Amino acid sequence: MATQEITSTHQKALRINLDAAAYGTFAEIGAGQEVARWFFRVGGAAGTIAKTISAYDMTVSDAIYGPSDRYVSRHRLHTMLDHEYGLLEERLKEKRGAMTRFFVYADTVTARSFKHVDESHGWMGIRFQTEPLKESSQVLIHVRMLDKENLQQQEALGIMGVNVISGALYMHEDPSAFLKSLMDNLTTERVEVDMIKFSGPAFEHVDNRIMSLELVQHGLANAAMFTADGEVVQAAEILYKKPILVERGSFRPVTKLTIDMLECAQAQFVQEPPVQGEQIVVLMEMTLKNLTDSGVIDHKDFLDRVDLLGSLRKTVLISNYGEFYRLAAYLFRYTKKMIGLAMGVPTLKELFEEKYYTDLEGGILESFGRLFKNALKLYVYPYQDPVTGSVITAGNLRVAPNLRHLYAYLMENLCIQGLRDVNEASLPILSRDVLARVRKGDTSWEQMVPAQVAGLIKERKLFGYRG
């Protein structure tokens, strides 16, 4: 993360308490009332806190906020913010609305306890005014709490909550700085922020897809996700208990080979016995390495690629998982159903390069043990050598002599499958070649990409296209 001066949690809470214009409600469910406690602890809380509430009992919570299928969810957080902000304005707008910036902070969390030892996570958010009487804006985040003890999780939650409130009130004009400040006085070993969404007039120029990228880029999370419509989502909202098919690439641009690989993999994936009849999730994944050009990430270039995927109605996953076994562990966090990874022969060949696994005690065997430990398969697209025209498939690929038996074992057990019925006309297409032709003005590139992709590139003059 870029260097940024860190203010202590005590200082942040005290500054808010001494701000006569900031006044609001704290609604916290799960892990105590750790956020409100900071404001009581530092003194002067009467100038900040209109009300604190913690509706732990489900019947009481439903009576206040309405029934909910899941109590730790984005929907529940929304209802909490809606209800409490409405009450705050109803009761205090006439008396002090002209001189007060109202806010409501809310969270709904499941932390470790005697009964609950599974993954701890929560939804946190703030609805706030930047000026008295102005329309409110909002920030929502999803956090994973990684501490092993309940008290530590409560402490981390309290610090994060103060960071959220302070960031909203004083850093809303710089969302990137706000995002980085969420980790003030915390570490990535304690919490992970895997979703953030800004909305309202204070953030009308903010693109939440860029914010998702920055979560991963600045180390707050290892992965972030958004739909074809650009809606940021928390992974569980999309992946929970579903079979998943992933294609990794740079998508610069999306080509007919990209789509043929995905369609062929999907055709085989849906016929797997554990997948039949299931609603599968298809993800197009870009790693930070895929996005980096000359050591930097160009946000416009990133959005151009995302828009092309969006035109094809694809959900995008951004990750910092260079190794496939780490990607698999991330996906298995949300589902025990089957997972498929679509890749080309060159990527499969890289998987069998032992130099990539020197950081693992068990080397390549450990990495494959992690990768294939659950129901995961690799679907491999052929590669045509641009010089000789020879076609290399999963069936005739040669790996290092000491790994041939391992490769044969994975093939025989169908952990690795060659893709069938591929479009041979797509085999010679390479993204870098298409990109070069776009920039040179060689119109032959238009036949190498889907029609809607070609239309968008020409309409928006993407990737150096000049017409």
CSV table of C-alpha atoms in Angstrom, one decimal:
chain,number,residue,atom,x,y,z
A,1,MET,CA,0.0,0.0,0.0
A,2,ALA,CA,1.1,3.5,-0.7
A,3,THR,CA,2.5,5.5,2.2
A,4,GLN,CA,-0.3,7.4,4.0
A,5,GLU,CA,-0.1,9.1,7.4
A,6,ILE,CA,-2.0,6.9,9.9
A,7,THR,CA,-4.1,8.6,12.6
A,8,SER,CA,-4.8,6.5,15.8
A,9,THR,CA,-8.3,5.2,16.4
A,10,HIS,CA,-8.5,7.3,19.5
A,11,GLN,CA,-7.7,10.5,17.6
A,12,LYS,CA,-10.2,9.7,14.9
A,13,ALA,CA,-13.0,9.0,17.4
A,14,LEU,CA,-12.2,12.1,19.4
A,15,ARG,CA,-12.1,14.3,16.2
A,16,ILE,CA,-15.6,13.2,15.4
A,17,ASN,CA,-16.8,13.7,18.9
A,18,LEU,CA,-15.5,17.3,18.8
A,19,ASP,CA,-17.1,18.0,15.5
A,20,ALA,CA,-20.3,19.8,16.6
A,21,ALA,CA,-21.9,19.3,13.2
A,22,ALA,CA,-21.6,15.5,13.0
A,23,TYR,CA,-24.4,13.6,14.8
A,24,GLY,CA,-25.8,10.2,14.3
A,25,THR,CA,-27.0,6.7,15.2
A,26,PHE,CA,-25.0,3.5,15.8
A,27,ALA,CA,-26.8,0.2,15.1
A,28,GLU,CA,-24.6,-2.9,15.7
A,29,ILE,CA,-25.6,-6.6,15.6
A,30,GLY,CA,-22.9,-9.2,16.5
A,31,ALA,CA,-19.5,-8.8,18.2
A,32,GLY,CA,-20.8,-6.3,20.8
A,33,GLN,CA,-21.1,-2.6,20.3
A,34,GLU,CA,-17.4,-2.1,19.7
A,35,VAL,CA,-17.7,0.9,17.4
A,36,ALA,CA,-20.0,3.0,19.6
A,37,ARG,CA,-17.7,2.0,22.6
A,38,TRP,CA,-14.8,3.9,21.0
A,39,PHE,CA,-16.8,7.1,21.0
A,40,PHE,CA,-17.8,6.7,24.6
A,41,ARG,CA,-14.3,5.7,25.6
A,42,VAL,CA,-12.5,8.9,24.2
A,43,GLY,CA,-15.0,11.3,25.8
A,44,GLY,CA,-17.4,13.8,24.4
A,45,ALA,CA,-19.8,11.2,22.9
A,46,ALA,CA,-22.9,13.3,23.7
A,47,GLY,CA,-21.9,15.6,20.9
A,48,THR,CA,-21.9,12.7,18.4
A,49,ILE,CA,-24.3,9.9,19.4
A,50,ALA,CA,-28.0,10.4,19.1
A,51,LYS,CA,-28.7,6.7,19.8
A,52,THR,CA,-27.0,3.3,20.0
A,53,ILE,CA,-29.0,0.1,19.4
A,54,SER,CA,-28.1,-3.6,19.2
A,55,ALA,CA,-31.0,-5.8,18.4
A,56,TYR,CA,-29.5,-9.3,19.0
A,57,ASP,CA,-32.7,-11.3,19.4
A,58,MET,CA,-34.0,-12.3,16.0
A,59,THR,CA,-37.7,-11.7,16.9
A,60,VAL,CA,-36.8,-8.2,18.2
A,61,SER,CA,-34.6,-7.6,15.1
A,62,ASP,CA,-37.4,-8.6,12.8
A,63,ALA,CA,-39.9,-6.4,14.6
A,64,ILE,CA,-37.6,-3.4,14.0
A,65,TYR,CA,-36.1,-4.1,10.6
A,66,GLY,CA,-38.5,-6.6,9.1
A,67,PRO,CA,-37.9,-10.4,8.5
A,68,SER,CA,-34.8,-11.6,6.7
A,69,ASP,CA,-33.7,-14.9,5.3
A,70,ARG,CA,-30.1,-14.1,6.3
A,71,TYR,CA,-29.2,-11.8,9.2
A,72,VAL,CA,-25.6,-11.2,8.1
A,73,SER,CA,-26.3,-10.0,4.6
A,74,ARG,CA,-26.3,-6.9,2.4
A,75,HIS,CA,-30.1,-6.9,2.5
A,76,ARG,CA,-30.1,-6.7,6.3
A,77,LEU,CA,-27.6,-3.9,6.3
A,78,HIS,CA,-29.7,-1.9,3.9
A,79,THR,CA,-32.8,-2.3,6.0
A,80,MET,CA,-30.9,-1.2,9.1
A,81,LEU,CA,-29.6,1.9,7.4
A,82,ASP,CA,-33.0,2.7,5.9
A,83,HIS,CA,-34.8,2.4,9.1
A,84,GLU,CA,-32.4,4.2,11.4
A,85,TYR,CA,-31.7,7.1,9.0
A,86,GLY,CA,-35.5,7.6,8.5
A,87,LEU,CA,-36.0,7.8,12.3
A,88,LEU,CA,-33.0,10.1,12.7
A,89,GLU,CA,-34.4,12.6,10.2
A,90,GLU,CA,-38.0,12.2,11.4
A,91,ARG,CA,-37.0,13.0,15.0
A,92,LEU,CA,-34.2,15.6,14.7
A,93,LYS,CA,-34.4,17.2,11.2
A,94,GLU,CA,-36.7,20.0,12.3
A,95,LYS,CA,-34.8,20.7,15.5
A,96,ARG,CA,-31.2,20.6,14.3
A,97,GLY,CA,-31.2,19.6,10.6
A,98,ALA,CA,-30.0,23.1,9.4
A,99,MET,CA,-26.8,22.8,11.3
A,100,THR,CA,-26.1,19.1,11.5
A,101,ARG,CA,-24.6,16.5,9.1
A,102,PHE,CA,-26.6,13.4,10.1
A,103,PHE,CA,-25.1,9.9,9.7
A,104,VAL,CA,-26.1,6.4,10.6
A,105,TYR,CA,-23.4,3.7,11.0
A,106,ALA,CA,-24.6,0.1,11.0
A,107,ASP,CA,-23.1,-3.4,11.0
A,108,THR,CA,-24.3,-7.0,11.1
A,109,VAL,CA,-21.6,-9.5,11.9
A,110,THR,CA,-21.0,-13.1,12.8
A,111,ALA,CA,-18.0,-13.4,15.0
A,112,ARG,CA,-16.3,-16.4,16.6
A,113,SER,CA,-18.1,-17.8,19.7
A,114,PHE,CA,-18.5,-21.0,21.7
A,115,LYS,CA,-21.1,-22.2,19.1
A,116,HIS,CA,-19.8,-20.5,16.0
A,117,VAL,CA,-16.3,-21.4,14.8
A,118,ASP,CA,-16.8,-21.1,11.1
A,119,GLU,CA,-15.6,-18.2,9.0
A,120,SER,CA,-16.3,-14.9,10.7
A,121,HIS,CA,-17.5,-12.0,8.5
A,122,GLY,CA,-19.8,-9.0,8.4
A,123,TRP,CA,-21.4,-6.2,6.5
A,124,MET,CA,-20.7,-2.6,7.6
A,125,GLY,CA,-22.0,0.6,6.2
A,126,ILE,CA,-22.6,4.3,6.7
A,127,ARG,CA,-25.2,6.7,5.3
A,128,PHE,CA,-24.2,10.3,5.8
A,129,GLN,CA,-24.6,13.9,4.7
A,130,THR,CA,-21.6,15.9,3.5
A,131,GLU,CA,-23.5,19.2,4.3
A,132,PRO,CA,-26.6,19.9,6.4
A,133,LEU,CA,-29.9,19.4,4.6
A,134,LYS,CA,-28.2,17.7,1.7
A,135,GLU,CA,-29.1,14.3,0.2
A,136,SER,CA,-27.3,11.5,1.9
A,137,SER,CA,-24.5,9.3,0.4
A,138,GLN,CA,-23.5,5.8,1.4
A,139,VAL,CA,-20.6,3.4,1.7
A,140,LEU,CA,-21.0,-0.4,2.1
A,141,ILE,CA,-18.2,-2.8,2.8
A,142,HIS,CA,-17.9,-6.5,3.5
A,143,VAL,CA,-15.2,-7.7,5.8
A,144,ARG,CA,-13.7,-11.1,6.7
A,145,MET,CA,-12.4,-11.2,10.3
A,146,LEU,CA,-9.3,-13.4,10.5
A,147,ASP,CA,-8.4,-13.3,14.2
A,148,LYS,CA,-8.7,-16.6,16.0
A,149,GLU,CA,-10.3,-15.2,19.2
A,150,ASN,CA,-13.6,-13.4,19.7
A,151,LEU,CA,-12.1,-10.5,21.7
A,152,GLN,CA,-9.6,-9.8,19.0
A,153,GLN,CA,-12.3,-9.9,16.3
A,154,GLN,CA,-14.4,-7.4,18.4
A,155,GLU,CA,-11.4,-5.1,18.7
A,156,ALA,CA,-10.7,-5.2,15.0
A,157,LEU,CA,-14.4,-4.6,14.2
A,158,GLY,CA,-14.4,-1.5,16.5
A,159,ILE,CA,-11.3,-0.1,14.8
A,160,MET,CA,-12.7,-0.8,11.3
A,161,GLY,CA,-16.0,0.9,12.2
A,162,VAL,CA,-14.2,4.1,13.4
A,163,ASN,CA,-12.2,4.1,10.1
A,164,VAL,CA,-15.4,3.8,8.1
A,165,ILE,CA,-17.1,6.7,9.9
A,166,SER,CA,-14.0,8.9,9.8
A,167,GLY,CA,-13.4,8.2,6.1
A,168,ALA,CA,-16.9,9.0,5.2
A,169,LEU,CA,-17.0,12.3,7.1
A,170,TYR,CA,-13.6,13.6,6.2
A,171,MET,CA,-12.2,11.7,3.1
A,172,HIS,CA,-15.3,11.3,0.9
A,173,GLU,CA,-13.7,13.7,-1.7
A,174,ASP,CA,-10.8,11.2,-2.2
A,175,PRO,CA,-12.3,7.7,-2.3
A,176,SER,CA,-8.9,6.0,-2.9
A,177,ALA,CA,-7.5,7.6,0.2
A,178,PHE,CA,-10.7,6.6,2.1
A,179,LEU,CA,-10.3,3.0,0.9
A,180,LYS,CA,-6.7,2.8,2.1
A,181,SER,CA,-7.6,4.4,5.4
A,182,LEU,CA,-9.8,1.4,6.2
A,183,MET,CA,-6.8,-0.5,7.2
A,184,ASP,CA,-5.4,2.1,9.6
A,185,ASN,CA,-4.3,0.5,12.8
A,186,LEU,CA,-5.1,-2.9,11.4
A,187,THR,CA,-3.2,-5.5,9.3
A,188,THR,CA,-4.3,-7.9,6.5
A,189,GLU,CA,-3.6,-10.8,8.9
A,190,ARG,CA,-6.6,-9.5,11.0
A,191,VAL,CA,-9.1,-8.3,8.4
A,192,GLU,CA,-9.8,-8.4,4.7
A,193,VAL,CA,-12.1,-6.0,2.9
A,194,ASP,CA,-13.4,-7.9,-0.2
A,195,MET,CA,-16.2,-5.6,-1.3
A,196,ILE,CA,-16.8,-1.9,-1.2
A,197,LYS,CA,-19.5,0.2,-2.8
A,198,PHE,CA,-19.8,3.9,-2.9
A,199,SER,CA,-23.2,5.6,-3.9
A,200,GLY,CA,-25.0,8.9,-3.6
A,201,PRO,CA,-24.1,12.5,-4.7
A,202,ALA,CA,-20.8,12.5,-2.8
A,203,PHE,CA,-19.6,9.7,-5.1
A,204,GLU,CA,-21.3,10.5,-8.4
A,205,HIS,CA,-18.0,10.3,-10.3
A,206,VAL,CA,-16.8,7.1,-8.6
A,207,ASP,CA,-16.6,3.9,-10.6
A,208,ASN,CA,-17.0,1.1,-8.2
A,209,ARG,CA,-15.2,-1.3,-10.6
A,210,ILE,CA,-12.1,0.8,-10.1
A,211,MET,CA,-12.6,0.7,-6.3
A,212,SER,CA,-12.8,-3.1,-6.6
A,213,LEU,CA,-9.5,-3.2,-8.5
A,214,GLU,CA,-7.9,-0.9,-5.9
A,215,LEU,CA,-9.0,-3.3,-3.1
A,216,VAL,CA,-6.8,-6.0,-4.6
A,217,GLN,CA,-4.1,-3.6,-5.9
A,218,HIS,CA,-3.6,-2.1,-2.4
A,219,GLY,CA,-3.7,-5.4,-0.6
A,220,LEU,CA,-7.0,-5.0,1.3
A,221,ALA,CA,-8.3,-8.2,-0.4
A,222,ASN,CA,-6.9,-10.9,-2.6
A,223,ALA,CA,-10.0,-10.9,-4.9
A,224,ALA,CA,-12.9,-8.8,-5.8
A,225,MET,CA,-15.9,-9.4,-8.1
A,226,PHE,CA,-18.5,-7.5,-10.1
A,227,THR,CA,-21.3,-8.4,-12.6
A,228,ALA,CA,-21.7,-7.6,-16.3
A,229,ASP,CA,-23.7,-4.6,-15.3
A,230,GLY,CA,-20.8,-3.2,-13.2
A,231,GLU,CA,-22.5,-4.0,-9.9
A,232,VAL,CA,-19.9,-4.9,-7.2
A,233,VAL,CA,-20.8,-8.1,-5.3
A,234,GLN,CA,-19.4,-10.1,-2.4
A,235,ALA,CA,-18.2,-13.5,-3.6
A,236,ALA,CA,-20.7,-15.5,-1.5
A,237,GLU,CA,-23.6,-13.6,-3.1
A,238,ILE,CA,-22.6,-15.2,-6.5
A,239,LEU,CA,-20.7,-18.4,-5.7
A,240,TYR,CA,-22.4,-19.8,-2.6
A,241,LYS,CA,-22.9,-23.6,-3.1
A,242,LYS,CA,-22.7,-23.4,-6.9
A,243,PRO,CA,-20.6,-25.2,-9.5
A,244,ILE,CA,-18.1,-22.7,-11.0
A,245,LEU,CA,-16.3,-22.5,-14.3
A,246,VAL,CA,-13.4,-20.0,-14.6
A,247,GLU,CA,-11.4,-18.8,-17.6
A,248,ARG,CA,-8.3,-16.7,-16.8
A,249,GLY,CA,-6.9,-14.2,-19.3
A,250,SER,CA,-5.8,-10.7,-20.1
A,251,PHE,CA,-8.8,-10.2,-22.5
A,252,ARG,CA,-6.9,-7.5,-24.3
A,253,PRO,CA,-9.1,-7.8,-26.3
A,254,VAL,CA,-11.6,-10.7,-26.0
A,255,THR,CA,-11.1,-12.9,-29.1
A,256,LYS,CA,-13.1,-15.6,-30.8
A,257,LEU,CA,-10.6,-18.1,-29.4
A,258,THR,CA,-11.4,-16.7,-25.9
A,259,ILE,CA,-15.1,-17.4,-26.4
A,260,ASP,CA,-14.6,-20.8,-28.2
A,261,MET,CA,-12.5,-22.0,-25.2
A,262,LEU,CA,-15.1,-21.0,-22.8
A,263,GLU,CA,-18.0,-22.4,-24.8
A,264,CYS,CA,-16.3,-25.8,-25.3
A,265,ALA,CA,-15.3,-26.0,-21.6
A,266,GLN,CA,-18.9,-25.1,-20.6
A,267,ALA,CA,-20.3,-27.8,-22.9
A,268,GLN,CA,-18.2,-30.4,-21.2
A,269,PHE,CA,-18.6,-29.0,-17.7
A,270,VAL,CA,-22.4,-29.1,-17.7
A,271,GLN,CA,-22.3,-32.8,-18.7
A,272,GLU,CA,-20.3,-33.8,-15.6
A,273,PRO,CA,-22.6,-35.9,-13.4
A,274,PRO,CA,-22.2,-33.6,-10.3
A,275,VAL,CA,-23.1,-30.5,-12.4
A,276,GLN,CA,-26.1,-31.8,-14.3
A,277,GLY,CA,-29.2,-29.8,-13.4
A,278,GLU,CA,-27.2,-27.2,-11.4
A,279,GLN,CA,-27.1,-23.5,-12.1
A,280,ILE,CA,-23.4,-22.9,-12.9
A,281,VAL,CA,-21.5,-19.6,-12.4
A,282,VAL,CA,-19.1,-18.6,-15.2
A,283,LEU,CA,-16.2,-16.2,-14.2
A,284,MET,CA,-13.7,-14.4,-16.4
A,285,GLU,CA,-10.7,-13.8,-14.2
A,286,MET,CA,-8.0,-11.2,-14.5
A,287,THR,CA,-5.0,-11.3,-12.2
A,288,LEU,CA,-3.0,-8.2,-11.3
A,289,LYS,CA,-0.2,-9.7,-13.5
A,290,ASN,CA,-2.7,-9.8,-16.4
A,291,LEU,CA,-3.5,-6.1,-15.8
A,292,THR,CA,0.0,-4.8,-15.4
A,293,ASP,CA,1.7,-3.2,-18.3
A,294,SER,CA,5.3,-1.9,-17.8
A,295,GLY,CA,4.9,-2.1,-14.0
A,296,VAL,CA,1.7,-0.1,-13.7
A,297,ILE,CA,-2.1,-0.7,-14.0
A,298,ASP,CA,-3.9,1.7,-16.4
A,299,HIS,CA,-7.4,2.2,-15.1
A,300,LYS,CA,-8.8,3.2,-18.5
A,301,ASP,CA,-7.3,0.1,-20.1
A,302,PHE,CA,-8.8,-2.0,-17.3
A,303,LEU,CA,-12.2,-0.5,-17.8
A,304,ASP,CA,-12.0,-1.0,-21.5
A,305,ARG,CA,-11.4,-4.7,-21.0
A,306,VAL,CA,-14.2,-4.9,-18.4
A,307,ASP,CA,-16.6,-3.2,-20.8
A,308,LEU,CA,-15.8,-5.7,-23.5
A,309,LEU,CA,-16.5,-8.6,-21.1
A,310,GLY,CA,-19.7,-6.8,-19.9
A,311,SER,CA,-20.9,-6.6,-23.5
A,312,LEU,CA,-20.7,-10.4,-23.5
A,313,ARG,CA,-22.6,-10.5,-20.2
A,314,LYS,CA,-19.7,-12.0,-18.2
A,315,THR,CA,-19.0,-11.7,-14.5
A,316,VAL,CA,-15.5,-10.5,-13.8
A,317,LEU,CA,-13.2,-11.7,-11.0
A,318,ILE,CA,-10.0,-9.7,-10.2
A,319,SER,CA,-7.5,-11.6,-8.1
A,320,ASN,CA,-4.0,-11.6,-6.8
A,321,TYR,CA,-3.8,-15.4,-7.1
A,322,GLY,CA,-1.0,-16.0,-9.5
A,323,GLU,CA,-1.0,-19.7,-8.6
A,324,PHE,CA,-4.0,-21.8,-9.6
A,325,TYR,CA,-4.0,-23.7,-6.3
A,326,ARG,CA,-4.5,-20.4,-4.4
A,327,LEU,CA,-7.4,-19.5,-6.8
A,328,ALA,CA,-8.9,-23.0,-6.1
A,329,ALA,CA,-8.7,-22.5,-2.3
A,330,TYR,CA,-10.5,-19.1,-2.7
A,331,LEU,CA,-13.3,-20.7,-4.7
A,332,PHE,CA,-13.6,-23.7,-2.4
A,333,ARG,CA,-14.2,-21.2,0.5
A,334,TYR,CA,-17.7,-20.6,-1.0
A,335,THR,CA,-18.6,-23.9,-2.6
A,336,LYS,CA,-18.1,-27.6,-2.3
A,337,LYS,CA,-19.6,-28.2,-5.8
A,338,MET,CA,-17.5,-28.9,-8.8
A,339,ILE,CA,-15.0,-26.4,-10.2
A,340,GLY,CA,-13.7,-26.2,-13.7
A,341,LEU,CA,-10.7,-24.2,-14.9
A,342,ALA,CA,-10.5,-23.5,-18.7
A,343,MET,CA,-7.0,-22.9,-20.0
A,344,GLY,CA,-4.9,-23.2,-23.1
A,345,VAL,CA,-2.0,-25.7,-23.5
A,346,PRO,CA,0.7,-23.0,-22.8
A,347,THR,CA,-0.9,-22.4,-19.4
A,348,LEU,CA,-1.1,-26.1,-18.7
A,349,LYS,CA,2.6,-26.5,-19.6
A,350,GLU,CA,3.4,-23.7,-17.1
A,351,LEU,CA,1.6,-25.6,-14.4
A,352,PHE,CA,4.1,-28.3,-14.7
A,353,GLU,CA,7.1,-26.0,-14.3
A,354,GLU,CA,8.6,-26.9,-10.9
A,355,LYS,CA,10.3,-23.5,-10.6
A,356,TYR,CA,7.0,-21.9,-9.7
A,357,TYR,CA,6.6,-24.0,-6.5
A,358,THR,CA,9.9,-23.5,-4.7
A,359,ASP,CA,8.1,-21.6,-1.9
A,360,LEU,CA,6.1,-24.8,-1.0
A,361,GLU,CA,7.7,-27.4,1.1
A,362,GLY,CA,6.1,-30.1,-0.9
A,363,GLY,CA,6.9,-28.4,-4.2
A,364,ILE,CA,4.8,-29.3,-7.3
A,365,LEU,CA,3.2,-32.3,-5.5
A,366,GLU,CA,1.9,-30.1,-2.7
A,367,SER,CA,0.5,-27.5,-5.2
A,368,PHE,CA,-1.3,-30.3,-7.1
A,369,GLY,CA,-2.6,-31.8,-3.9
A,370,ARG,CA,-4.2,-28.4,-3.0
A,371,LEU,CA,-5.5,-27.8,-6.5
A,372,PHE,CA,-7.2,-31.2,-7.0
A,373,LYS,CA,-8.1,-32.0,-3.4
A,374,ASN,CA,-11.8,-31.3,-4.1
A,375,ALA,CA,-13.9,-31.8,-7.3
A,376,LEU,CA,-11.8,-29.7,-9.7
A,377,LYS,CA,-10.9,-30.3,-13.3
A,378,LEU,CA,-8.8,-28.6,-15.9
A,379,TYR,CA,-10.4,-28.2,-19.4
A,380,VAL,CA,-7.6,-27.6,-21.9
A,381,TYR,CA,-7.8,-25.9,-25.2
A,382,PRO,CA,-5.4,-26.9,-28.0
A,383,TYR,CA,-2.5,-24.6,-29.1
A,384,GLN,CA,-1.4,-24.2,-32.7
A,385,ASP,CA,2.3,-23.3,-33.1
A,386,PRO,CA,2.4,-20.1,-35.2
A,387,VAL,CA,5.6,-21.2,-37.0
A,388,THR,CA,5.0,-24.9,-37.8
A,389,GLY,CA,1.2,-25.0,-37.6
A,390,SER,CA,1.5,-28.1,-35.4
A,391,VAL,CA,-1.4,-28.5,-33.0
A,392,ILE,CA,-0.6,-29.4,-29.4
A,393,THR,CA,-3.3,-30.8,-27.2
A,394,ALA,CA,-3.7,-32.1,-23.6
A,395,GLY,CA,-3.3,-35.6,-25.1
A,396,ASN,CA,0.1,-35.1,-26.8
A,397,LEU,CA,1.7,-32.4,-24.6
A,398,ARG,CA,5.1,-33.4,-23.3
A,399,VAL,CA,6.2,-32.5,-19.8
A,400,ALA,CA,9.5,-33.0,-18.0
A,401,PRO,CA,10.5,-36.7,-17.9
A,402,ASN,CA,10.3,-36.8,-14.1
A,403,LEU,CA,6.7,-35.5,-14.2
A,404,ARG,CA,5.3,-37.8,-17.0
A,405,HIS,CA,3.8,-40.3,-14.6
A,406,LEU,CA,2.1,-37.6,-12.6
A,407,TYR,CA,0.7,-36.1,-15.8
A,408,ALA,CA,-0.5,-39.5,-17.0
A,409,TYR,CA,-2.1,-40.1,-13.6
A,410,LEU,CA,-4.1,-36.8,-13.8
A,411,MET,CA,-5.1,-37.5,-17.4
A,412,GLU,CA,-6.2,-41.1,-16.6
A,413,ASN,CA,-8.3,-39.9,-13.7
A,414,LEU,CA,-9.9,-37.1,-15.9
A,415,CYS,CA,-8.5,-34.3,-13.7
A,416,ILE,CA,-7.1,-32.9,-16.9
A,417,GLN,CA,-9.4,-33.1,-20.0
A,418,GLY,CA,-8.7,-32.0,-23.5
A,419,LEU,CA,-11.5,-29.9,-25.0
A,420,ARG,CA,-13.6,-31.4,-27.8
A,421,ASP,CA,-15.3,-29.9,-30.9
A,422,VAL,CA,-13.1,-26.8,-30.9
A,423,ASN,CA,-13.4,-24.4,-33.8
A,424,GLU,CA,-10.2,-25.0,-35.7
A,425,ALA,CA,-10.5,-21.6,-37.4
A,426,SER,CA,-9.9,-19.9,-34.0
A,427,LEU,CA,-6.7,-21.8,-33.2
A,428,PRO,CA,-4.3,-19.3,-34.9
A,429,ILE,CA,-5.8,-16.3,-33.1
A,430,LEU,CA,-3.6,-14.6,-30.5
A,431,SER,CA,-4.7,-11.6,-28.4
A,432,ARG,CA,-1.4,-9.8,-28.8
A,433,ASP,CA,-1.6,-10.3,-32.6
A,434,VAL,CA,-5.2,-8.9,-32.6
A,435,LEU,CA,-4.0,-5.9,-30.5
A,436,ALA,CA,-1.2,-5.2,-32.8
A,437,ARG,CA,-3.5,-5.2,-35.8
A,438,VAL,CA,-5.9,-2.9,-34.1
A,439,ARG,CA,-3.2,-0.4,-33.5
A,440,LYS,CA,-1.8,-0.6,-37.0
A,441,GLY,CA,-5.1,-0.1,-38.6
A,442,ASP,CA,-5.1,-3.6,-40.2
A,443,THR,CA,-8.9,-4.3,-40.5
A,444,SER,CA,-8.4,-8.1,-40.5
A,445,TRP,CA,-8.6,-8.0,-36.7
A,446,GLU,CA,-12.4,-7.5,-36.9
A,447,GLN,CA,-12.8,-11.1,-38.1
A,448,MET,CA,-10.9,-12.4,-35.0
A,449,VAL,CA,-13.2,-11.0,-32.3
A,450,PRO,CA,-16.9,-11.4,-31.6
A,451,ALA,CA,-19.1,-8.9,-33.5
A,452,GLN,CA,-20.2,-7.0,-30.4
A,453,VAL,CA,-16.6,-6.7,-29.3
A,454,ALA,CA,-15.5,-5.3,-32.7
A,455,GLY,CA,-18.4,-2.8,-32.6
A,456,LEU,CA,-17.4,-1.6,-29.1
A,457,ILE,CA,-13.8,-1.2,-30.0
A,458,LYS,CA,-14.7,0.9,-33.1
A,459,GLU,CA,-17.4,2.9,-31.3
A,460,ARG,CA,-15.2,3.9,-28.3
A,461,LYS,CA,-11.8,3.8,-30.2
A,462,LEU,CA,-10.4,1.3,-27.7
A,463,PHE,CA,-6.8,-0.1,-27.6
A,464,GLY,CA,-5.5,2.6,-30.0
A,465,TYR,CA,-8.1,2.1,-32.7
A,466,ARG,CA,-8.3,5.2,-35.0
A,467,GLY,CA,-10.7,4.1,-37.7
